[in-house]
């Protein structure tokens, strides 16, 4: 789930500049440039938004070679037995609403104003004495408008909802003495021990999961680990992840 921080804002600004430069100076290669950029963009965003709740840097290889405590390969089966999961998904839907509504507004913005961008570029050309620079400015303003709508709408909606809760429920994971290794589309993602100071852990023995909960401004990220041994997992995370501080609840 994307969190709205300065890193995401900077990445968005970089993308705006790339799009504007490509549209103004490299029109014949625009499609190739944008396709390549999106590949790089989504990989960067995936790495940027991964649920990293631990301090320090530990490689997946280092974590895999350390002592293993729990290895859960079929967490999905345990998850399917959780009859109360629909209540939690209501929170997730609020997060999706924060994401989707601004995106729909931006789609309308792009559709309605795209045809005016060349006219703006042509009107600016006499003032900058360069057709390409004029088009760059026109596209830059156009894309910055979408950025302002997106971020303004999301911050407004988050102000209304109070906070945004996102869940990460891995179907497989391994807990080692170095941290948690969570399965993902881009390969195993490490969450090293100890956890950061803004993290707490919650145990729910009835529903058979332990949550690693991270608070980031108005974002609440819950990494839910379903297991047949919830109390044992909670004790391991308390000992190695919390480093003796009182960070959990039952």
mmCIF file of C-alpha atoms in Angstrom:
data_model
loop_
_atom_site.group_PDB
_atom_site.id
_atom_site.type_symbol
_atom_site.label_atom_id
_atom_site.label_comp_id
_atom_site.label_asym_id
_atom_site.label_seq_id
_atom_site.Cartn_x
_atom_site.Cartn_y
_atom_site.Cartn_z
ATOM 1 C CA UNK A 1 0.000 0.000 0.000
ATOM 2 C CA UNK A 2 1.455 3.413 -1.005
ATOM 3 C CA UNK A 3 2.184 5.777 1.888
ATOM 4 C CA UNK A 4 2.157 9.485 1.170
ATOM 5 C CA UNK A 5 5.559 10.726 2.313
ATOM 6 C CA UNK A 6 8.308 12.892 0.910
ATOM 7 C CA UNK A 7 9.963 9.960 -0.892
ATOM 8 C CA UNK A 8 6.814 9.258 -2.875
ATOM 9 C CA UNK A 9 6.434 12.961 -3.619
ATOM 10 C CA UNK A 10 10.010 13.173 -4.901
ATOM 11 C CA UNK A 11 9.510 10.075 -7.061
ATOM 12 C CA UNK A 12 6.356 11.617 -8.507
ATOM 13 C CA UNK A 13 8.222 14.821 -9.312
ATOM 14 C CA UNK A 14 10.972 12.872 -11.077
ATOM 15 C CA UNK A 15 8.346 11.075 -13.167
ATOM 16 C CA UNK A 16 6.712 14.404 -14.106
ATOM 17 C CA UNK A 17 10.021 15.813 -15.330
ATOM 18 C CA UNK A 18 10.776 12.639 -17.326
ATOM 19 C CA UNK A 19 7.316 12.664 -18.952
ATOM 20 C CA UNK A 20 7.616 16.357 -19.823
ATOM 21 C CA UNK A 21 11.108 16.028 -21.289
ATOM 22 C CA UNK A 22 10.100 12.979 -23.312
ATOM 23 C CA UNK A 23 6.981 14.708 -24.688
ATOM 24 C CA UNK A 24 8.844 17.906 -25.600
ATOM 25 C CA UNK A 25 12.239 16.724 -26.851
ATOM 26 C CA UNK A 26 11.865 13.039 -27.786
ATOM 27 C CA UNK A 27 8.393 12.732 -29.268
ATOM 28 C CA UNK A 28 9.331 9.949 -31.685
ATOM 29 C CA UNK A 29 10.572 7.815 -28.787
ATOM 30 C CA UNK A 30 7.942 8.925 -26.286
ATOM 31 C CA UNK A 31 6.223 5.548 -26.030
ATOM 32 C CA UNK A 32 9.467 3.646 -25.494
ATOM 33 C CA UNK A 33 10.700 6.130 -22.876
ATOM 34 C CA UNK A 34 7.441 6.028 -20.927
ATOM 35 C CA UNK A 35 7.282 2.206 -21.055
ATOM 36 C CA UNK A 36 10.844 1.931 -19.763
ATOM 37 C CA UNK A 37 10.204 4.533 -17.102
ATOM 38 C CA UNK A 38 7.102 2.749 -15.826
ATOM 39 C CA UNK A 39 9.048 -0.483 -15.449
ATOM 40 C CA UNK A 40 11.688 1.313 -13.383
ATOM 41 C CA UNK A 41 8.996 3.297 -11.549
ATOM 42 C CA UNK A 42 6.981 0.289 -10.396
ATOM 43 C CA UNK A 43 10.088 -1.599 -9.274
ATOM 44 C CA UNK A 44 11.206 1.469 -7.311
ATOM 45 C CA UNK A 45 7.759 1.934 -5.772
ATOM 46 C CA UNK A 46 7.565 -1.747 -4.804
ATOM 47 C CA UNK A 47 10.889 -1.474 -2.989
ATOM 48 C CA UNK A 48 9.965 1.872 -1.460
ATOM 49 C CA UNK A 49 6.576 0.702 -0.164
ATOM 50 C CA UNK A 50 7.523 -2.712 1.109
ATOM 51 C CA UNK A 51 6.492 -3.225 4.730
ATOM 52 C CA UNK A 52 9.827 -2.695 6.413
ATOM 53 C CA UNK A 53 9.196 -2.463 10.165
ATOM 54 C CA UNK A 54 12.671 -3.388 11.396
ATOM 55 C CA UNK A 55 15.826 -1.440 12.092
ATOM 56 C CA UNK A 56 19.000 -1.851 10.072
ATOM 57 C CA UNK A 57 19.603 -3.768 6.872
ATOM 58 C CA UNK A 58 19.704 -7.526 6.639
ATOM 59 C CA UNK A 59 19.856 -9.337 3.303
ATOM 60 C CA UNK A 60 17.433 -12.190 2.534
ATOM 61 C CA UNK A 61 20.433 -14.507 2.166
ATOM 62 C CA UNK A 62 21.742 -13.605 5.616
ATOM 63 C CA UNK A 63 18.309 -14.120 7.121
ATOM 64 C CA UNK A 64 17.813 -17.469 5.375
ATOM 65 C CA UNK A 65 21.127 -18.769 6.720
ATOM 66 C CA UNK A 66 20.327 -17.832 10.336
ATOM 67 C CA UNK A 67 18.557 -20.042 12.863
ATOM 68 C CA UNK A 68 14.901 -20.698 11.950
ATOM 69 C CA UNK A 69 12.149 -20.651 14.563
ATOM 70 C CA UNK A 70 8.948 -20.881 12.508
ATOM 71 C CA UNK A 71 8.399 -21.530 8.816
ATOM 72 C CA UNK A 72 4.840 -21.106 7.603
ATOM 73 C CA UNK A 73 4.196 -22.181 4.009
ATOM 74 C CA UNK A 74 0.385 -22.409 4.065
ATOM 75 C CA UNK A 75 -0.762 -19.319 5.927
ATOM 76 C CA UNK A 76 -3.569 -18.890 3.392
ATOM 77 C CA UNK A 77 -5.306 -22.039 4.682
ATOM 78 C CA UNK A 78 -5.311 -20.664 8.228
ATOM 79 C CA UNK A 79 -6.442 -17.262 6.948
ATOM 80 C CA UNK A 80 -9.458 -18.823 5.210
ATOM 81 C CA UNK A 81 -10.632 -20.161 8.579
ATOM 82 C CA UNK A 82 -10.782 -16.637 10.030
ATOM 83 C CA UNK A 83 -14.487 -15.767 10.056
ATOM 84 C CA UNK A 84 -13.910 -12.161 11.158
ATOM 85 C CA UNK A 85 -11.535 -11.146 8.397
ATOM 86 C CA UNK A 86 -14.324 -9.334 6.514
ATOM 87 C CA UNK A 87 -14.423 -6.671 9.261
ATOM 88 C CA UNK A 88 -10.747 -5.963 8.734
ATOM 89 C CA UNK A 89 -11.229 -5.732 4.997
ATOM 90 C CA UNK A 90 -13.650 -2.855 5.582
ATOM 91 C CA UNK A 91 -10.659 -0.841 6.833
ATOM 92 C CA UNK A 92 -8.727 -1.916 3.776
ATOM 93 C CA UNK A 93 -11.560 -0.699 1.555
ATOM 94 C CA UNK A 94 -11.290 2.751 3.138
ATOM 95 C CA UNK A 95 -7.644 2.763 2.141
ATOM 96 C CA UNK A 96 -8.587 1.734 -1.393
ATOM 97 C CA UNK A 97 -11.136 4.552 -1.510
ATOM 98 C CA UNK A 98 -8.420 7.044 -0.623
ATOM 99 C CA UNK A 99 -6.398 5.668 -3.530
ATOM 100 C CA UNK A 100 -9.120 5.231 -6.149
ATOM 101 C CA UNK A 101 -11.221 8.401 -5.951
ATOM 102 C CA UNK A 102 -8.299 10.797 -6.611
ATOM 103 C CA UNK A 103 -7.177 8.506 -9.436
ATOM 104 C CA UNK A 104 -10.602 8.777 -11.086
ATOM 105 C CA UNK A 105 -10.509 12.574 -10.754
ATOM 106 C CA UNK A 106 -7.083 12.653 -12.399
ATOM 107 C CA UNK A 107 -8.316 10.453 -15.270
ATOM 108 C CA UNK A 108 -11.063 12.991 -15.988
ATOM 109 C CA UNK A 109 -8.501 15.802 -15.747
ATOM 110 C CA UNK A 110 -6.203 14.099 -18.272
ATOM 111 C CA UNK A 111 -9.052 13.358 -20.661
ATOM 112 C CA UNK A 112 -10.482 16.894 -20.642
ATOM 113 C CA UNK A 113 -7.272 18.950 -20.760
ATOM 114 C CA UNK A 114 -4.914 16.862 -22.927
ATOM 115 C CA UNK A 115 -6.087 18.495 -26.166
ATOM 116 C CA UNK A 116 -5.211 21.973 -24.869
ATOM 117 C CA UNK A 117 -1.550 21.217 -24.075
ATOM 118 C CA UNK A 118 -0.233 21.715 -27.666
ATOM 119 C CA UNK A 119 -2.096 25.043 -27.899
ATOM 120 C CA UNK A 120 -0.490 26.208 -24.666
ATOM 121 C CA UNK A 121 2.919 25.149 -25.999
ATOM 122 C CA UNK A 122 2.368 27.064 -29.235
ATOM 123 C CA UNK A 123 1.301 30.184 -27.347
ATOM 124 C CA UNK A 124 4.430 30.066 -25.159
ATOM 125 C CA UNK A 125 6.866 29.605 -28.060
ATOM 126 C CA UNK A 126 7.283 33.350 -28.891
ATOM 127 C CA UNK A 127 8.184 34.097 -25.277
ATOM 128 C CA UNK A 128 10.925 31.444 -24.865
ATOM 129 C CA UNK A 129 12.137 31.382 -28.494
ATOM 130 C CA UNK A 130 12.103 27.589 -28.502
ATOM 131 C CA UNK A 131 9.271 25.306 -29.577
ATOM 132 C CA UNK A 132 10.638 22.364 -27.534
ATOM 133 C CA UNK A 133 11.132 24.395 -24.349
ATOM 134 C CA UNK A 134 7.648 25.852 -24.709
ATOM 135 C CA UNK A 135 6.191 22.366 -25.019
ATOM 136 C CA UNK A 136 8.244 21.215 -22.031
ATOM 137 C CA UNK A 137 6.746 24.007 -19.902
ATOM 138 C CA UNK A 138 3.238 23.212 -21.141
ATOM 139 C CA UNK A 139 3.547 19.509 -20.334
ATOM 140 C CA UNK A 140 5.212 20.283 -16.997
ATOM 141 C CA UNK A 141 2.287 22.479 -15.937
ATOM 142 C CA UNK A 142 -0.159 19.845 -17.196
ATOM 143 C CA UNK A 143 1.431 17.008 -15.211
ATOM 144 C CA UNK A 144 1.944 19.186 -12.120
ATOM 145 C CA UNK A 145 -1.793 19.865 -12.180
ATOM 146 C CA UNK A 146 -2.495 16.151 -11.901
ATOM 147 C CA UNK A 147 0.038 15.898 -9.060
ATOM 148 C CA UNK A 148 -1.708 18.714 -7.153
ATOM 149 C CA UNK A 149 -5.130 17.090 -7.643
ATOM 150 C CA UNK A 150 -3.911 13.650 -6.575
ATOM 151 C CA UNK A 151 -2.093 14.705 -3.448
ATOM 152 C CA UNK A 152 -4.564 17.393 -2.471
ATOM 153 C CA UNK A 153 -7.487 14.964 -2.777
ATOM 154 C CA UNK A 154 -5.720 12.226 -0.847
ATOM 155 C CA UNK A 155 -4.710 14.497 2.009
ATOM 156 C CA UNK A 156 -8.255 15.860 2.169
ATOM 157 C CA UNK A 157 -9.755 12.372 2.270
ATOM 158 C CA UNK A 158 -7.251 11.184 4.847
ATOM 159 C CA UNK A 159 -8.241 14.178 6.960
ATOM 160 C CA UNK A 160 -11.834 12.970 6.757
ATOM 161 C CA UNK A 161 -11.065 9.318 7.555
ATOM 162 C CA UNK A 162 -8.504 10.140 10.269
ATOM 163 C CA UNK A 163 -6.005 7.469 9.238
ATOM 164 C CA UNK A 164 -5.391 4.862 6.587
ATOM 165 C CA UNK A 165 -5.014 1.198 7.514
ATOM 166 C CA UNK A 166 -3.338 -1.221 5.129
ATOM 167 C CA UNK A 167 -2.830 -4.943 5.603
ATOM 168 C CA UNK A 168 -0.081 -7.238 4.426
ATOM 169 C CA UNK A 169 -1.113 -10.862 4.957
ATOM 170 C CA UNK A 170 1.683 -13.028 3.531
ATOM 171 C CA UNK A 171 0.752 -16.541 2.493
ATOM 172 C CA UNK A 172 4.228 -17.729 3.423
ATOM 173 C CA UNK A 173 6.958 -16.477 5.739
ATOM 174 C CA UNK A 174 9.888 -17.605 7.852
ATOM 175 C CA UNK A 175 10.833 -16.294 11.296
ATOM 176 C CA UNK A 176 14.525 -16.488 12.132
ATOM 177 C CA UNK A 177 16.749 -15.067 14.865
ATOM 178 C CA UNK A 178 17.627 -12.236 12.445
ATOM 179 C CA UNK A 179 14.065 -11.291 11.574
ATOM 180 C CA UNK A 180 11.064 -12.216 9.429
ATOM 181 C CA UNK A 181 11.414 -13.218 5.803
ATOM 182 C CA UNK A 182 8.140 -12.469 3.993
ATOM 183 C CA UNK A 183 7.342 -13.930 0.581
ATOM 184 C CA UNK A 184 6.546 -11.428 -2.178
ATOM 185 C CA UNK A 185 6.211 -10.897 -5.934
ATOM 186 C CA UNK A 186 9.754 -9.486 -6.119
ATOM 187 C CA UNK A 187 11.208 -12.252 -3.957
ATOM 188 C CA UNK A 188 11.536 -12.630 -0.187
ATOM 189 C CA UNK A 189 11.479 -9.323 1.723
ATOM 190 C CA UNK A 190 13.331 -9.152 5.071
ATOM 191 C CA UNK A 191 11.927 -7.455 8.171
ATOM 192 C CA UNK A 192 14.940 -7.393 10.477
ATOM 193 C CA UNK A 193 15.028 -7.542 14.263
ATOM 194 C CA UNK A 194 14.740 -5.448 16.350
ATOM 195 C CA UNK A 195 11.649 -3.598 15.206
ATOM 196 C CA UNK A 196 11.540 0.176 14.943
ATOM 197 C CA UNK A 197 10.288 2.245 17.874
ATOM 198 C CA UNK A 198 6.936 2.941 16.178
ATOM 199 C CA UNK A 199 6.058 -0.765 16.062
ATOM 200 C CA UNK A 200 3.908 -2.883 18.339
ATOM 201 C CA UNK A 201 2.827 -6.513 18.150
ATOM 202 C CA UNK A 202 -0.647 -7.879 18.781
ATOM 203 C CA UNK A 203 -1.661 -11.449 19.525
ATOM 204 C CA UNK A 204 -5.016 -12.997 18.659
ATOM 205 C CA UNK A 205 -4.980 -16.646 19.654
ATOM 206 C CA UNK A 206 -8.624 -17.185 18.744
ATOM 207 C CA UNK A 207 -8.099 -16.106 15.126
ATOM 208 C CA UNK A 208 -4.590 -17.606 15.019
ATOM 209 C CA UNK A 209 -2.470 -14.638 14.037
ATOM 210 C CA UNK A 210 0.105 -12.175 15.310
ATOM 211 C CA UNK A 211 0.270 -8.669 13.873
ATOM 212 C CA UNK A 212 3.318 -6.486 13.524
ATOM 213 C CA UNK A 213 1.761 -3.005 13.540
ATOM 214 C CA UNK A 214 3.718 0.027 12.364
ATOM 215 C CA UNK A 215 2.523 3.617 12.785
ATOM 216 C CA UNK A 216 3.681 6.217 10.250
ATOM 217 C CA UNK A 217 1.911 9.548 10.639
ATOM 218 C CA UNK A 218 -1.658 8.797 9.514
ATOM 219 C CA UNK A 219 -0.699 5.435 8.016
ATOM 220 C CA UNK A 220 -1.116 2.215 9.985
ATOM 221 C CA UNK A 221 0.559 -0.798 8.390
ATOM 222 C CA UNK A 222 -0.415 -4.210 9.746
ATOM 223 C CA UNK A 223 1.680 -7.212 8.793
ATOM 224 C CA UNK A 224 -0.543 -10.104 9.812
ATOM 225 C CA UNK A 225 1.133 -13.463 10.288
ATOM 226 C CA UNK A 226 -1.312 -16.365 10.423
ATOM 227 C CA UNK A 227 0.056 -19.413 12.182
ATOM 228 C CA UNK A 228 -0.966 -22.592 13.972
ATOM 229 C CA UNK A 229 1.303 -21.511 16.843
ATOM 230 C CA UNK A 230 0.252 -17.896 17.547
ATOM 231 C CA UNK A 231 1.430 -17.815 21.183
ATOM 232 C CA UNK A 232 4.849 -19.201 20.286
ATOM 233 C CA UNK A 233 5.207 -16.737 17.421
ATOM 234 C CA UNK A 234 4.178 -13.861 19.711
ATOM 235 C CA UNK A 235 6.781 -14.876 22.305
ATOM 236 C CA UNK A 236 9.514 -15.053 19.642
ATOM 237 C CA UNK A 237 8.647 -11.626 18.246
ATOM 238 C CA UNK A 238 8.463 -10.171 21.765
ATOM 239 C CA UNK A 239 11.890 -11.533 22.657
ATOM 240 C CA UNK A 240 13.778 -10.800 19.454
ATOM 241 C CA UNK A 241 11.755 -8.050 17.830
ATOM 242 C CA UNK A 242 10.800 -5.848 20.760
ATOM 243 C CA UNK A 243 14.092 -6.180 22.678
ATOM 244 C CA UNK A 244 12.417 -6.320 26.061
ATOM 245 C CA UNK A 245 10.173 -3.256 25.624
ATOM 246 C CA UNK A 246 6.457 -3.512 26.250
ATOM 247 C CA UNK A 247 5.157 -3.355 22.690
ATOM 248 C CA UNK A 248 2.464 -5.987 22.494
ATOM 249 C CA UNK A 249 -1.141 -6.560 23.428
ATOM 250 C CA UNK A 250 -3.318 -9.626 23.498
#
